Coordinates of C-alpha atoms and ligand atoms in Angstrom, one line a residue:
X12 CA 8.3 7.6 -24.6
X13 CA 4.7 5.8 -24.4
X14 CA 2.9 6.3 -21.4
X15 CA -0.8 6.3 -19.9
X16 CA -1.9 9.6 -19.8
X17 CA -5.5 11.1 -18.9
X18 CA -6.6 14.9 -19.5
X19 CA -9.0 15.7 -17.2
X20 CA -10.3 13.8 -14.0
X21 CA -11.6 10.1 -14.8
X22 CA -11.9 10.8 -19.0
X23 CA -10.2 8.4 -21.2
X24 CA -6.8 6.5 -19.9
X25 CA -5.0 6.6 -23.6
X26 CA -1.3 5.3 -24.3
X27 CA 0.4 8.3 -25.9
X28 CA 4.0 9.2 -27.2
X29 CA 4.6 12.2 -24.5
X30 CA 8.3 13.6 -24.4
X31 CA 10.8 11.8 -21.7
X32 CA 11.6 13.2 -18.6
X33 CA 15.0 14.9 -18.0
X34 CA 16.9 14.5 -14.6
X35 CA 16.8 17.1 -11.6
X36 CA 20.2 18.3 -10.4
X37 CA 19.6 16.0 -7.9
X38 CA 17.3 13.5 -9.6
X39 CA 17.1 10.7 -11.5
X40 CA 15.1 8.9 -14.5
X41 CA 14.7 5.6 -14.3
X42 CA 13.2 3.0 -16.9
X43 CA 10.6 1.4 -15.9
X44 CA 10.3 -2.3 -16.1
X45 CA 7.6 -3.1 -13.4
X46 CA 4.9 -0.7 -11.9
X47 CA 1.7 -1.8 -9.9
X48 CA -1.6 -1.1 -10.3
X49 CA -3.3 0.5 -6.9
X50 CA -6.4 1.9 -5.7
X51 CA -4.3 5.0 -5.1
X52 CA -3.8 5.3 -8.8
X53 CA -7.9 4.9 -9.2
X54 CA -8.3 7.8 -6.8
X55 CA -5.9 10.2 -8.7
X56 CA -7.2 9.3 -12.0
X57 CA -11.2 10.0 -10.4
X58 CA -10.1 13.4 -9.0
X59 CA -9.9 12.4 -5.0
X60 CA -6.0 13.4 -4.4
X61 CA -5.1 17.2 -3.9
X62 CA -1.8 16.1 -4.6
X63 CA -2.6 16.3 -8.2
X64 CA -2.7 19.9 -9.8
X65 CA -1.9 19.6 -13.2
X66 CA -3.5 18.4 -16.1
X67 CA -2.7 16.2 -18.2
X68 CA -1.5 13.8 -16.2
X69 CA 0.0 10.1 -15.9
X70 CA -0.7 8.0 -12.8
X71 CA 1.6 5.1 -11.5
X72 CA 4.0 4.9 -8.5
X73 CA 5.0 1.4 -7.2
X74 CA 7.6 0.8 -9.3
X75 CA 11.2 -1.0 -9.9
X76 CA 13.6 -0.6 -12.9
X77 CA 17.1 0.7 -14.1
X78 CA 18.8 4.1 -14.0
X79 CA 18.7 5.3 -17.5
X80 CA 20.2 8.8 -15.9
X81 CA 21.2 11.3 -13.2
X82 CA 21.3 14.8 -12.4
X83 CA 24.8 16.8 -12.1
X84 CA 24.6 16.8 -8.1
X85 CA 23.6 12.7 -7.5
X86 CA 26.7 11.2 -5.8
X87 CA 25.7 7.8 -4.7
X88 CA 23.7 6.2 -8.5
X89 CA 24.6 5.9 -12.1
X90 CA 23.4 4.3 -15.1
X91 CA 22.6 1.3 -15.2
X92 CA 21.6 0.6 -11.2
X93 CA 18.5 -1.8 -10.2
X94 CA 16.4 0.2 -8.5
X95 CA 12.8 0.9 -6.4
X96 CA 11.7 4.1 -4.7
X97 CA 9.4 4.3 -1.6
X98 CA 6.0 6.0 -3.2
X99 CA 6.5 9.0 -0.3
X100 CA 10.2 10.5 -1.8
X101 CA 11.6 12.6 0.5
X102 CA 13.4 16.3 0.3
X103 CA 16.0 15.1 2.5
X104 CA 16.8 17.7 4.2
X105 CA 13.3 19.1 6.7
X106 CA 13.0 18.2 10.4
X107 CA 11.1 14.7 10.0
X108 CA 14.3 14.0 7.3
X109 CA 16.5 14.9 9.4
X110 CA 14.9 12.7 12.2
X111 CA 15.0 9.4 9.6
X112 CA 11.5 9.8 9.4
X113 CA 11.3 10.3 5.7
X114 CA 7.7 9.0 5.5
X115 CA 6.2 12.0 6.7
X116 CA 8.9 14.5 4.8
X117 CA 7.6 18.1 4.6
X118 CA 8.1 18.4 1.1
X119 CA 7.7 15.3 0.1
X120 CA 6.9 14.1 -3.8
X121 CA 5.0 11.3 -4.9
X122 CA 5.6 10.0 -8.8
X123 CA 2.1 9.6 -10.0
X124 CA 0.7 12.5 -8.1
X125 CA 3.0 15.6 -7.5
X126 CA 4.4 14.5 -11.2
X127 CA 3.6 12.4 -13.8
X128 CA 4.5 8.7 -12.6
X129 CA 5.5 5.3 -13.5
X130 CA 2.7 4.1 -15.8
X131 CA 5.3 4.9 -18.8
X132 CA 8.3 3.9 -20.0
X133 CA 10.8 6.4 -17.8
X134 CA 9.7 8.7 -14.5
X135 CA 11.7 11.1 -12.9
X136 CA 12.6 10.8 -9.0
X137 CA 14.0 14.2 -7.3
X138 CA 16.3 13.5 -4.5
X139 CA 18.3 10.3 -6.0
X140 CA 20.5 10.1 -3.0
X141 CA 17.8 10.1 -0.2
X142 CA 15.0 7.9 -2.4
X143 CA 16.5 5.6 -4.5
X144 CA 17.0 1.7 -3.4
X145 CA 19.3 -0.5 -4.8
X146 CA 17.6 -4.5 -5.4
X147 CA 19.3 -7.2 -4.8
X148 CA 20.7 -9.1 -7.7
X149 CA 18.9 -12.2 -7.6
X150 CA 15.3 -10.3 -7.1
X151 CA 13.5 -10.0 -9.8
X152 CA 11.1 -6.6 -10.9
X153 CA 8.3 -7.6 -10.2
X154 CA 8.8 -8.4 -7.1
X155 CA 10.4 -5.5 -6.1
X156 CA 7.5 -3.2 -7.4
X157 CA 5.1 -5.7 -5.5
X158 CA 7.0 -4.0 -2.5
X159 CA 4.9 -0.6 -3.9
X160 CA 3.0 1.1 -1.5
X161 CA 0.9 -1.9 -0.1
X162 CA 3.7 -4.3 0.8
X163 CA 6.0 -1.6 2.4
X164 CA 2.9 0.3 4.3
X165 CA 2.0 -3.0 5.9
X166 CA 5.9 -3.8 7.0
X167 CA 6.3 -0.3 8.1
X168 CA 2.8 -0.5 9.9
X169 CA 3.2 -4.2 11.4
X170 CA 6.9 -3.7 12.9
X171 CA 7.6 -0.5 13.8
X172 CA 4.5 1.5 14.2
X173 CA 2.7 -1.4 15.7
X174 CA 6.0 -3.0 17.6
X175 CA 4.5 -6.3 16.9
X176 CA 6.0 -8.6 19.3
X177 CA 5.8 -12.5 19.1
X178 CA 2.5 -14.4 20.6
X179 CA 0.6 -10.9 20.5
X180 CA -2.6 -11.1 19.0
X181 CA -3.2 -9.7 16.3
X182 CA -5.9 -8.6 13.9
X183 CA -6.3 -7.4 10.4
X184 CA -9.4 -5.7 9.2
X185 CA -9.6 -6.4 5.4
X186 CA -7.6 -8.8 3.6
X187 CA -7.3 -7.0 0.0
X188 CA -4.0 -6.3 -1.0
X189 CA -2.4 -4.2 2.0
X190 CA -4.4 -6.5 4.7
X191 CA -2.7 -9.9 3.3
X192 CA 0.6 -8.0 3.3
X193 CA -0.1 -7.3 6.9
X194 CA -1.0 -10.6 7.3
X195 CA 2.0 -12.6 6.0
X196 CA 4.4 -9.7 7.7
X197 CA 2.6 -10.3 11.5
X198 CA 2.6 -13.7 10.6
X199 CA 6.1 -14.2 9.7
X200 CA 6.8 -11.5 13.0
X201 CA 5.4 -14.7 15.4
X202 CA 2.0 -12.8 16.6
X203 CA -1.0 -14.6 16.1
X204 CA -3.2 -13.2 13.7
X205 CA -6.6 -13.1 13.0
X206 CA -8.0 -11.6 9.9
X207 CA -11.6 -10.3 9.3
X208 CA -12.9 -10.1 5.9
X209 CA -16.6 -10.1 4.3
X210 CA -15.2 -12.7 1.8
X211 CA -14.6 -16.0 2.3
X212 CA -12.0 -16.5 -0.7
X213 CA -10.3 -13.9 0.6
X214 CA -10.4 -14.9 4.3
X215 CA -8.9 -18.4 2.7
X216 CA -5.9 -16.7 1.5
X217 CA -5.1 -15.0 4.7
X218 CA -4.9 -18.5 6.7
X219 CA -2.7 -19.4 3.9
X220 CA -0.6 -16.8 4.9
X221 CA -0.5 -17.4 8.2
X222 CA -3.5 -16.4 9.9
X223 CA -4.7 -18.5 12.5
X224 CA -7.8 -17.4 13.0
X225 CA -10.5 -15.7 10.2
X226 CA -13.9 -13.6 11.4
X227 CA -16.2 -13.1 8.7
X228 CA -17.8 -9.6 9.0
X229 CA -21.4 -9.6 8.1
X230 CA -21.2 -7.1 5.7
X231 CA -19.0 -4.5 3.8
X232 CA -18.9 -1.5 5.5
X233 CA -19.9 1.5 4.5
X234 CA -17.5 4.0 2.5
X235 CA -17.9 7.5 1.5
X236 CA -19.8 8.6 -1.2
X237 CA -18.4 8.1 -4.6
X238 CA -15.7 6.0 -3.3
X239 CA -15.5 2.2 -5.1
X240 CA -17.2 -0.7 -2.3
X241 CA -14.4 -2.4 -0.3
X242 CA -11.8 -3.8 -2.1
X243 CA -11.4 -8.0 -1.2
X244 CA -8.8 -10.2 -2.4
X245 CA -10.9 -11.5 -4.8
X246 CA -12.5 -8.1 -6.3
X247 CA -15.2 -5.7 -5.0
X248 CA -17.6 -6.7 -2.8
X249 CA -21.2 -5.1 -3.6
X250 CA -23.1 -3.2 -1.0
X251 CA -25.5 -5.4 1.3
X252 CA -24.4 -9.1 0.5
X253 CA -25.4 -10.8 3.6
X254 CA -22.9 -11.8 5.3
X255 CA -21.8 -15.4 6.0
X256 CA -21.8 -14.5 10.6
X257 CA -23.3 -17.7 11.9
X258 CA -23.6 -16.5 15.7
X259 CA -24.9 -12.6 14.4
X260 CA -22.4 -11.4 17.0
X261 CA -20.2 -8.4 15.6
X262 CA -17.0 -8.8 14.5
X263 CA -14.9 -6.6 17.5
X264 CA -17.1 -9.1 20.4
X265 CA -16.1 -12.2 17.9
X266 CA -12.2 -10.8 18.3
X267 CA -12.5 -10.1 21.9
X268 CA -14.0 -13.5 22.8
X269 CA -11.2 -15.3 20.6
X270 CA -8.5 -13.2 22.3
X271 CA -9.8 -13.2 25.5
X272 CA -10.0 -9.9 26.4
X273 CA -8.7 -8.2 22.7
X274 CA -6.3 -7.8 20.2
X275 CA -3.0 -6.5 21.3
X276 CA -2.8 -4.4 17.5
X277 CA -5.4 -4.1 15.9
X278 CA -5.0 -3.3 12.2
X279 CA -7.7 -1.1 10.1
X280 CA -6.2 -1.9 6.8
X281 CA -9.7 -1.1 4.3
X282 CA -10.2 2.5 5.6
X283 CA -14.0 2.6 6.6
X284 CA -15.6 4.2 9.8
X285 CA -17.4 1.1 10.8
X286 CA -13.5 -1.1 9.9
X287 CA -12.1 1.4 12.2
X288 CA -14.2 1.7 14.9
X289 CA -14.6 -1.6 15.1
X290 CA -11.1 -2.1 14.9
X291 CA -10.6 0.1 17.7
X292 CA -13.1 -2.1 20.1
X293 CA -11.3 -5.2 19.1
X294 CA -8.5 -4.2 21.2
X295 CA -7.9 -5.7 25.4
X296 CA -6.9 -2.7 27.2
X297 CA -3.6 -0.9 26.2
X298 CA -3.8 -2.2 22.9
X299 CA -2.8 -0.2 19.8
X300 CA -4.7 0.4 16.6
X301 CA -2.9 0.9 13.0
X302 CA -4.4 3.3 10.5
X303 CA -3.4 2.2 6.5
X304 CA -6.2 2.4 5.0
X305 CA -6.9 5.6 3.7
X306 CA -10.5 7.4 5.5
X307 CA -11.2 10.7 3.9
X308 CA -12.9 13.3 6.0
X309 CA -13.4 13.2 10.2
X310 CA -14.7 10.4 11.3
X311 CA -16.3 9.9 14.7
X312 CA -14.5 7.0 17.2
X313 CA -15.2 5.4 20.5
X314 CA -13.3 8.1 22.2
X315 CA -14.5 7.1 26.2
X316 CA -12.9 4.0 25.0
X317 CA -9.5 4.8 23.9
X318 CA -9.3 6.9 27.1
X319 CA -10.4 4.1 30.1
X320 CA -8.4 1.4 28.1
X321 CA -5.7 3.6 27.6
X322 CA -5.5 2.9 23.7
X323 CA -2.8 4.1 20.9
X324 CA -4.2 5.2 17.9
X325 CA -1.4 4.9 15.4
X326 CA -0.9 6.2 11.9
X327 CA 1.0 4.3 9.4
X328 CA 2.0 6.4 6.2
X329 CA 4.8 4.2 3.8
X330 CA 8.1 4.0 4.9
X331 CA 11.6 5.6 4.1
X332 CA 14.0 4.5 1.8
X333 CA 16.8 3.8 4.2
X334 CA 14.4 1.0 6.0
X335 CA 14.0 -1.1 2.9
X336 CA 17.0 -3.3 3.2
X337 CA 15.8 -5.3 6.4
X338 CA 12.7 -6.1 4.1
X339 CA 14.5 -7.0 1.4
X340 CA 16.1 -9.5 3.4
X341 CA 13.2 -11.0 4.6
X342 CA 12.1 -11.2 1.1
X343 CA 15.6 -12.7 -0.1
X344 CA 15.3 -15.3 2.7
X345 CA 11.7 -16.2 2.2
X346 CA 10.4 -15.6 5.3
X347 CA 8.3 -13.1 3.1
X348 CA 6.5 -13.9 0.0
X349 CA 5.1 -10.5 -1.9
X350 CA 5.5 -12.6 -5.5
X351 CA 2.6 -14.4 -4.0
X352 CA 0.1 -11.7 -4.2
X353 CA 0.8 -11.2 -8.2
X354 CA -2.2 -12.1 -10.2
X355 CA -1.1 -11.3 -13.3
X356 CA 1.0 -8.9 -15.8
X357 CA -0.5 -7.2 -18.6
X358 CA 1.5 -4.6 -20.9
X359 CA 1.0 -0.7 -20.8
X360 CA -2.0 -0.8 -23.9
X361 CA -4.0 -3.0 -21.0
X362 CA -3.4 -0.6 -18.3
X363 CA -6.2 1.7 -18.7
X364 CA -9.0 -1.0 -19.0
X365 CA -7.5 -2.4 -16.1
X366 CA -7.6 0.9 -13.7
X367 CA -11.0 1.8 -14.8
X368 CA -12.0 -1.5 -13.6
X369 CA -9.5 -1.9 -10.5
X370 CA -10.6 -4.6 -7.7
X371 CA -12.2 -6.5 -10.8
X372 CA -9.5 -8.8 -10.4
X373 CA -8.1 -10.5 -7.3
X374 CA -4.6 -9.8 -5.9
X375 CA -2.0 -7.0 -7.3
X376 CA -1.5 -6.5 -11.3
X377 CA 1.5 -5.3 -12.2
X378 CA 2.6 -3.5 -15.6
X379 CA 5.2 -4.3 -17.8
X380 CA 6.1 -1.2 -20.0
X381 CA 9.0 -2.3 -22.0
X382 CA 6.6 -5.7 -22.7
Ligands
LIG26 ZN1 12.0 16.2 4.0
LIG27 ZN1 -0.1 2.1 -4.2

């Protein structure tokens, strides 16, 4: 099969014949016939994911397509099925698996990281019968690998780790890909959201998607060294452009002012100290703060606030398999709209320019092996 393959950390992306993947016992290959491009990908590709032990390697795992096979033990798929995968594929059978709680499995494997991934024409997925989902007839590929990571992290993150309830205010902190998810999805829930950005274009797109309210942060926050600057809906967002703030007043007072008092949830969806902190003191008192964007290392918070306000600090890490279909109705119905975050679709020879260059261009690319 041809896939994107790299042999050592952040060297040349080439497209290669490489041999196909067999099956697992339990396991299944599927073709690939959508798979998104993400920041997670850039990260494995630079070195920054432990998760990744073995070289060569081929990145890729938000993906849709069609069973081409399955293991001897696989009861529930066969040939031919329409499928996605959450990016976190569970062992099925730990504690948190046996809780539902899938997300957070103990032995947990993630295509594009623990194994070679979906930037190819076939990957392998252990675990068929706890990790595959079947797609609705009518939706199409792309829009089911739009689901990826971003789209399902934000659901996950907006309904049941932040038990968004209707009128609640809410706010998002960075409106790239997972923000805007989180966005349409607390949108579409009935809270009121309001979403902080540094870039106007961006900021734009969130109203469109239901925000009532946009704060303009005055400027990208810092992120750790050797990271990429934040990533915006319309690309990357170089360090210290001034900031478009009219009143100079930070972005948590701006929220708290708006809200009168704070944000019931309040969203860090970039993964920066200062978007987190400051996400933190954008909440009123009891409030709960979501963690989806990815912060390496320790990071120092407002601790003497979380304890007199009586705050939740919430992590949000993808979401199992068996919690896709309420989603996938929403999609179905139209109350969501994840096709509208596609930018564009480019073929496997383009996807190597395009992850050495990813949040170049807005919104989410996908890839179309079999194009
Ligand atoms: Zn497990
Ligand atoms: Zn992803």
């Amino acid at each position: 099969m041809r896939a994107v393959i790299f042999e050592e950390f952040g060297a040349d992306l080439e497209v290669r014949e490489v041999p196909s993947p067999e099956p697992s016992p339990g396991g299944a290959v599927i073709r690939v016939e959508a798979t998104g491009l993400c920041r997670s990908d850039w990260h494995g590709w630079q070195g920054h994911d432990a998760d990744i032990r073995t070289l060569p390697h081929v990145p890729g795992h938000e993906l849709a397509g069609v069973v081409e096979s399955v293991g001897t033990g696989v009861g529930s798929w066969r040939a031919g099925d329409r499928v996605t995968v959450p990016f976190v594929c569970a062992c099925g059978s730990c504690a948190a698996c046996v809780s539902g709680n899938q997300q957070v499995c103990e032995r947990q494997t993630q295509p594009g990281f623990t194994h070679w991934g979906s930037f190819a024409e076939y990957v392998a997925i252990d675990n068929a019968d706890t990790n595959l989902v079947a797609l609705p007839e009518e939706m199409t590929f792309t829009t089911a690998a739009s689901l990826g990571c971003r789209f399902a992290t934000a659901f996950r993150a907006v309904t049941a780790v932040g038990r968004i309830q209707p009128d609640e205010w809410v706010a998002v902190h960075g409106c790239g890909g997972v923000g805007l998810s989180a966005v349409m999805i607390a949108a579409a829930a009935g809270a009121r959201v309001i979403a902080v950005d540094v870039s106007p274009q961006a900021l734009e797109l969130a109203r469109r998607f239901g925000a009532v309210a946009c704060v303009t942060a005055a400027a990208p926050p810092e992120t750790a060294p050797g990271f990429p600057a934040p990533e915006t809906a319309f690309g990357s967002v170089p360090p210290g452009t001034p900031g478009t703030d009219g009143d100079g007043a930070d972005v948590a007072t701006r929220i708290r002012d708006l809200t009168s008092g704070g944000a019931h949830v309040s969203i860090d969806a970039l993964g920066a100290p200062g978007t987190c902190v400051s996400s933190i003191e954008s909440l009123r008192r009891r409030g709960r703060h979501v963690q989806i964007g990815l912060l390496p290392g320790l990071t120092a918070l407002p601790m003497n606030r979380v304890i007199g306000y009586e705050l939740e600090l919430l992590g949000s890490h993808g979401m199992a398999a068996h919690a896709y279909p309420a989603m996938l109705k929403a999609v179905l119905d139209g109350e969501l709209r994840p096709d509208l975050l596609l930018t564009r679709s480019i073929g496997l020879d383009e996807a190597g320019p395009a992850l050495a260059a990813i949040g170049s261009v807005p919104g989410v690319t996908m890839i179309l092996p079999t194009r």
